[in-house]
Amino acid sequence: RVPAQDYAPTRYNSGRYRLVIEFASWSLDPSNDGSIAFEVSDTNNRRIAGLNLYAEKGTDAKIRFSATSATGWQGKGFDYAGYLADLKESRPMRLTIDFDLDNDTVTYFVNGTAVKTISDFNASSIAQIKFFTDSKWSTQSTVTIKEMGLVQLPAVTTAAEITL
């Protein structure tokens, strides 16, 4: 989770981006709540957006989206949204987080459907993406990733006014 000392990240200070994680399948150990996580971090190595996948109370898989927020959940500085799925999933599932450093917005998506949008995103730069499991992750859990990465999105344009 910590970059090498000589790691010099490229810093992005503006624009629109999408964190993409597409799972081909997963099978989570119901007796364990350890998670696999994907994060976008700033130049201070602080998470600005991310998602976790873990077993929720032994009955469901939970996808927890998060992003820095000016108002934040219980004053902790992060907005959260959850989505429940099966502990064993064999169909592809595409999870994305779209975030805009200029307009302070974030939208969480599951298979192209918006789960939640926030308008007080609180980040000014991005430097890296991270992929890791926490210390509670079970060796009995398996995850197959079809695609993952960070994509820069084109700028939003408005329709031009035409006088006839």
CSV table of C-alpha atoms in Angstrom, one decimal:
chain,number,residue,atom,x,y,z
A,1,ARG,CA,0.0,0.0,0.0
A,2,VAL,CA,3.0,2.3,0.3
A,3,PRO,CA,4.9,3.4,-2.8
A,4,ALA,CA,8.6,2.9,-3.1
A,5,GLN,CA,10.7,5.9,-1.8
A,6,ASP,CA,11.9,6.7,-5.3
A,7,TYR,CA,8.4,6.6,-6.8
A,8,ALA,CA,7.7,9.9,-8.5
A,9,PRO,CA,4.0,10.0,-9.5
A,10,THR,CA,2.5,12.0,-12.3
A,11,ARG,CA,0.2,14.5,-10.8
A,12,TYR,CA,-3.1,15.3,-12.4
A,13,ASN,CA,-4.7,18.6,-11.1
A,14,SER,CA,-7.7,18.9,-13.3
A,15,GLY,CA,-10.1,17.0,-15.5
A,16,ARG,CA,-12.6,14.1,-15.4
A,17,TYR,CA,-11.5,10.6,-14.6
A,18,ARG,CA,-13.1,7.1,-14.3
A,19,LEU,CA,-11.8,4.3,-12.0
A,20,VAL,CA,-12.9,1.1,-13.7
A,21,ILE,CA,-12.9,-2.4,-12.1
A,22,GLU,CA,-14.6,-5.2,-14.0
A,23,PHE,CA,-14.8,-8.5,-12.2
A,24,ALA,CA,-15.3,-11.6,-14.3
A,25,SER,CA,-16.3,-13.5,-11.1
A,26,TRP,CA,-15.8,-13.9,-7.4
A,27,SER,CA,-16.4,-16.3,-4.6
A,28,LEU,CA,-16.1,-14.8,-1.1
A,29,ASP,CA,-15.6,-16.7,2.1
A,30,PRO,CA,-18.8,-16.1,4.1
A,31,SER,CA,-17.0,-16.5,7.5
A,32,ASN,CA,-14.6,-13.6,6.8
A,33,ASP,CA,-15.1,-9.9,6.2
A,34,GLY,CA,-11.7,-9.1,4.8
A,35,SER,CA,-11.8,-6.9,1.7
A,36,ILE,CA,-10.1,-6.4,-1.7
A,37,ALA,CA,-9.7,-2.7,-2.4
A,38,PHE,CA,-9.0,-0.4,-5.3
A,39,GLU,CA,-8.1,3.3,-4.6
A,40,VAL,CA,-7.2,6.4,-6.3
A,41,SER,CA,-4.8,8.5,-4.2
A,42,ASP,CA,-3.4,12.0,-4.2
A,43,THR,CA,0.3,13.0,-4.1
A,44,ASN,CA,0.1,12.7,-0.3
A,45,ASN,CA,-0.9,9.0,-0.6
A,46,ARG,CA,-4.4,9.8,0.7
A,47,ARG,CA,-7.4,8.0,-0.8
A,48,ILE,CA,-9.7,10.3,-2.8
A,49,ALA,CA,-11.9,7.6,-4.4
A,50,GLY,CA,-12.2,3.9,-4.1
A,51,LEU,CA,-14.2,0.7,-3.8
A,52,ASN,CA,-14.0,-2.4,-1.5
A,53,LEU,CA,-15.5,-5.8,-2.0
A,54,TYR,CA,-16.1,-8.0,1.0
A,55,ALA,CA,-18.5,-10.5,2.6
A,56,GLU,CA,-21.3,-8.7,4.5
A,57,LYS,CA,-22.5,-10.7,7.6
A,58,GLY,CA,-21.8,-14.0,5.8
A,59,THR,CA,-24.9,-13.6,3.6
A,60,ASP,CA,-24.0,-11.2,0.8
A,61,ALA,CA,-21.1,-9.6,-1.0
A,62,LYS,CA,-20.9,-5.9,-0.4
A,63,ILE,CA,-19.4,-3.3,-2.7
A,64,ARG,CA,-18.6,-0.1,-0.8
A,65,PHE,CA,-17.9,2.9,-2.9
A,66,SER,CA,-16.2,5.9,-1.3
A,67,ALA,CA,-14.9,9.4,-2.2
A,68,THR,CA,-13.6,12.4,-0.3
A,69,SER,CA,-16.4,14.8,0.5
A,70,ALA,CA,-16.6,18.2,2.1
A,71,THR,CA,-19.5,17.2,4.3
A,72,GLY,CA,-18.5,13.5,4.6
A,73,TRP,CA,-20.2,10.7,6.5
A,74,GLN,CA,-20.4,11.6,10.3
A,75,GLY,CA,-17.8,14.3,9.7
A,76,LYS,CA,-15.1,11.7,8.7
A,77,GLY,CA,-14.5,13.4,5.3
A,78,PHE,CA,-15.8,10.6,3.0
A,79,ASP,CA,-19.0,9.9,1.2
A,80,TYR,CA,-20.1,6.2,1.0
A,81,ALA,CA,-22.5,4.1,-1.0
A,82,GLY,CA,-23.1,0.4,-0.8
A,83,TYR,CA,-24.4,-2.2,-3.2
A,84,LEU,CA,-25.2,-5.8,-2.3
A,85,ALA,CA,-24.5,-8.8,-4.5
A,86,ASP,CA,-24.2,-12.6,-4.2
A,87,LEU,CA,-21.3,-14.1,-2.3
A,88,LYS,CA,-20.6,-16.2,-5.4
A,89,GLU,CA,-20.9,-14.2,-8.7
A,90,SER,CA,-20.1,-15.8,-12.0
A,91,ARG,CA,-21.5,-13.0,-14.3
A,92,PRO,CA,-19.2,-10.0,-15.1
A,93,MET,CA,-19.8,-7.0,-12.9
A,94,ARG,CA,-18.5,-3.6,-14.0
A,95,LEU,CA,-18.0,-1.0,-11.2
A,96,THR,CA,-16.9,2.5,-12.0
A,97,ILE,CA,-16.4,5.8,-10.2
A,98,ASP,CA,-16.5,8.9,-12.3
A,99,PHE,CA,-15.0,12.0,-10.6
A,100,ASP,CA,-14.4,15.5,-11.8
A,101,LEU,CA,-11.6,17.5,-10.1
A,102,ASP,CA,-12.9,20.8,-11.6
A,103,ASN,CA,-16.6,20.6,-10.8
A,104,ASP,CA,-16.3,18.6,-7.5
A,105,THR,CA,-18.7,15.8,-8.6
A,106,VAL,CA,-18.5,12.0,-8.2
A,107,THR,CA,-20.9,9.3,-9.5
A,108,TYR,CA,-20.8,5.6,-8.5
A,109,PHE,CA,-21.9,3.1,-11.1
A,110,VAL,CA,-22.8,-0.7,-11.1
A,111,ASN,CA,-23.0,-2.1,-14.7
A,112,GLY,CA,-23.6,1.4,-16.1
A,113,THR,CA,-26.4,2.3,-13.7
A,114,ALA,CA,-25.8,5.2,-11.4
A,115,VAL,CA,-26.0,4.3,-7.7
A,116,LYS,CA,-25.3,7.7,-6.2
A,117,THR,CA,-24.0,11.2,-7.2
A,118,ILE,CA,-22.3,13.6,-4.8
A,119,SER,CA,-21.6,17.3,-5.6
A,120,ASP,CA,-19.1,18.1,-2.8
A,121,PHE,CA,-16.1,16.0,-3.9
A,122,ASN,CA,-13.1,17.3,-2.1
A,123,ALA,CA,-9.9,16.5,-4.0
A,124,SER,CA,-7.5,18.6,-6.0
A,125,SER,CA,-5.1,16.1,-7.5
A,126,ILE,CA,-4.5,12.4,-8.3
A,127,ALA,CA,-1.2,10.6,-8.5
A,128,GLN,CA,-1.7,6.9,-8.3
A,129,ILE,CA,-4.1,3.9,-8.2
A,130,LYS,CA,-3.7,1.1,-5.7
A,131,PHE,CA,-4.9,-2.5,-5.6
A,132,PHE,CA,-4.6,-4.5,-2.4
A,133,THR,CA,-6.2,-6.9,0.1
A,134,ASP,CA,-6.5,-6.0,3.8
A,135,SER,CA,-5.0,-8.1,6.6
A,136,LYS,CA,-8.3,-10.0,7.1
A,137,TRP,CA,-8.6,-11.2,3.5
A,138,SER,CA,-9.3,-14.9,3.4
A,139,THR,CA,-7.3,-17.3,1.3
A,140,GLN,CA,-10.6,-19.1,0.7
A,141,SER,CA,-11.9,-16.1,-1.2
A,142,THR,CA,-11.2,-15.8,-5.0
A,143,VAL,CA,-11.6,-12.9,-7.4
A,144,THR,CA,-11.1,-12.8,-11.1
A,145,ILE,CA,-10.5,-9.3,-12.6
A,146,LYS,CA,-11.3,-8.8,-16.2
A,147,GLU,CA,-10.3,-5.1,-16.4
A,148,MET,CA,-9.1,-2.4,-14.1
A,149,GLY,CA,-7.6,1.0,-14.5
A,150,LEU,CA,-8.0,4.8,-14.5
A,151,VAL,CA,-9.3,6.5,-17.6
A,152,GLN,CA,-9.2,10.2,-18.4
A,153,LEU,CA,-12.6,11.3,-19.7
A,154,PRO,CA,-13.1,14.0,-22.3
A,155,ALA,CA,-14.2,17.4,-21.1
A,156,VAL,CA,-17.9,18.1,-21.0
A,157,THR,CA,-19.0,20.3,-23.8
A,158,THR,CA,-22.2,22.3,-24.2
A,159,ALA,CA,-24.2,22.6,-27.4
A,160,ALA,CA,-23.3,25.6,-29.5
A,161,GLU,CA,-26.0,28.2,-30.1
A,162,ILE,CA,-26.7,28.5,-33.8
A,163,THR,CA,-28.4,31.6,-35.2
A,164,LEU,CA,-30.4,31.0,-38.4
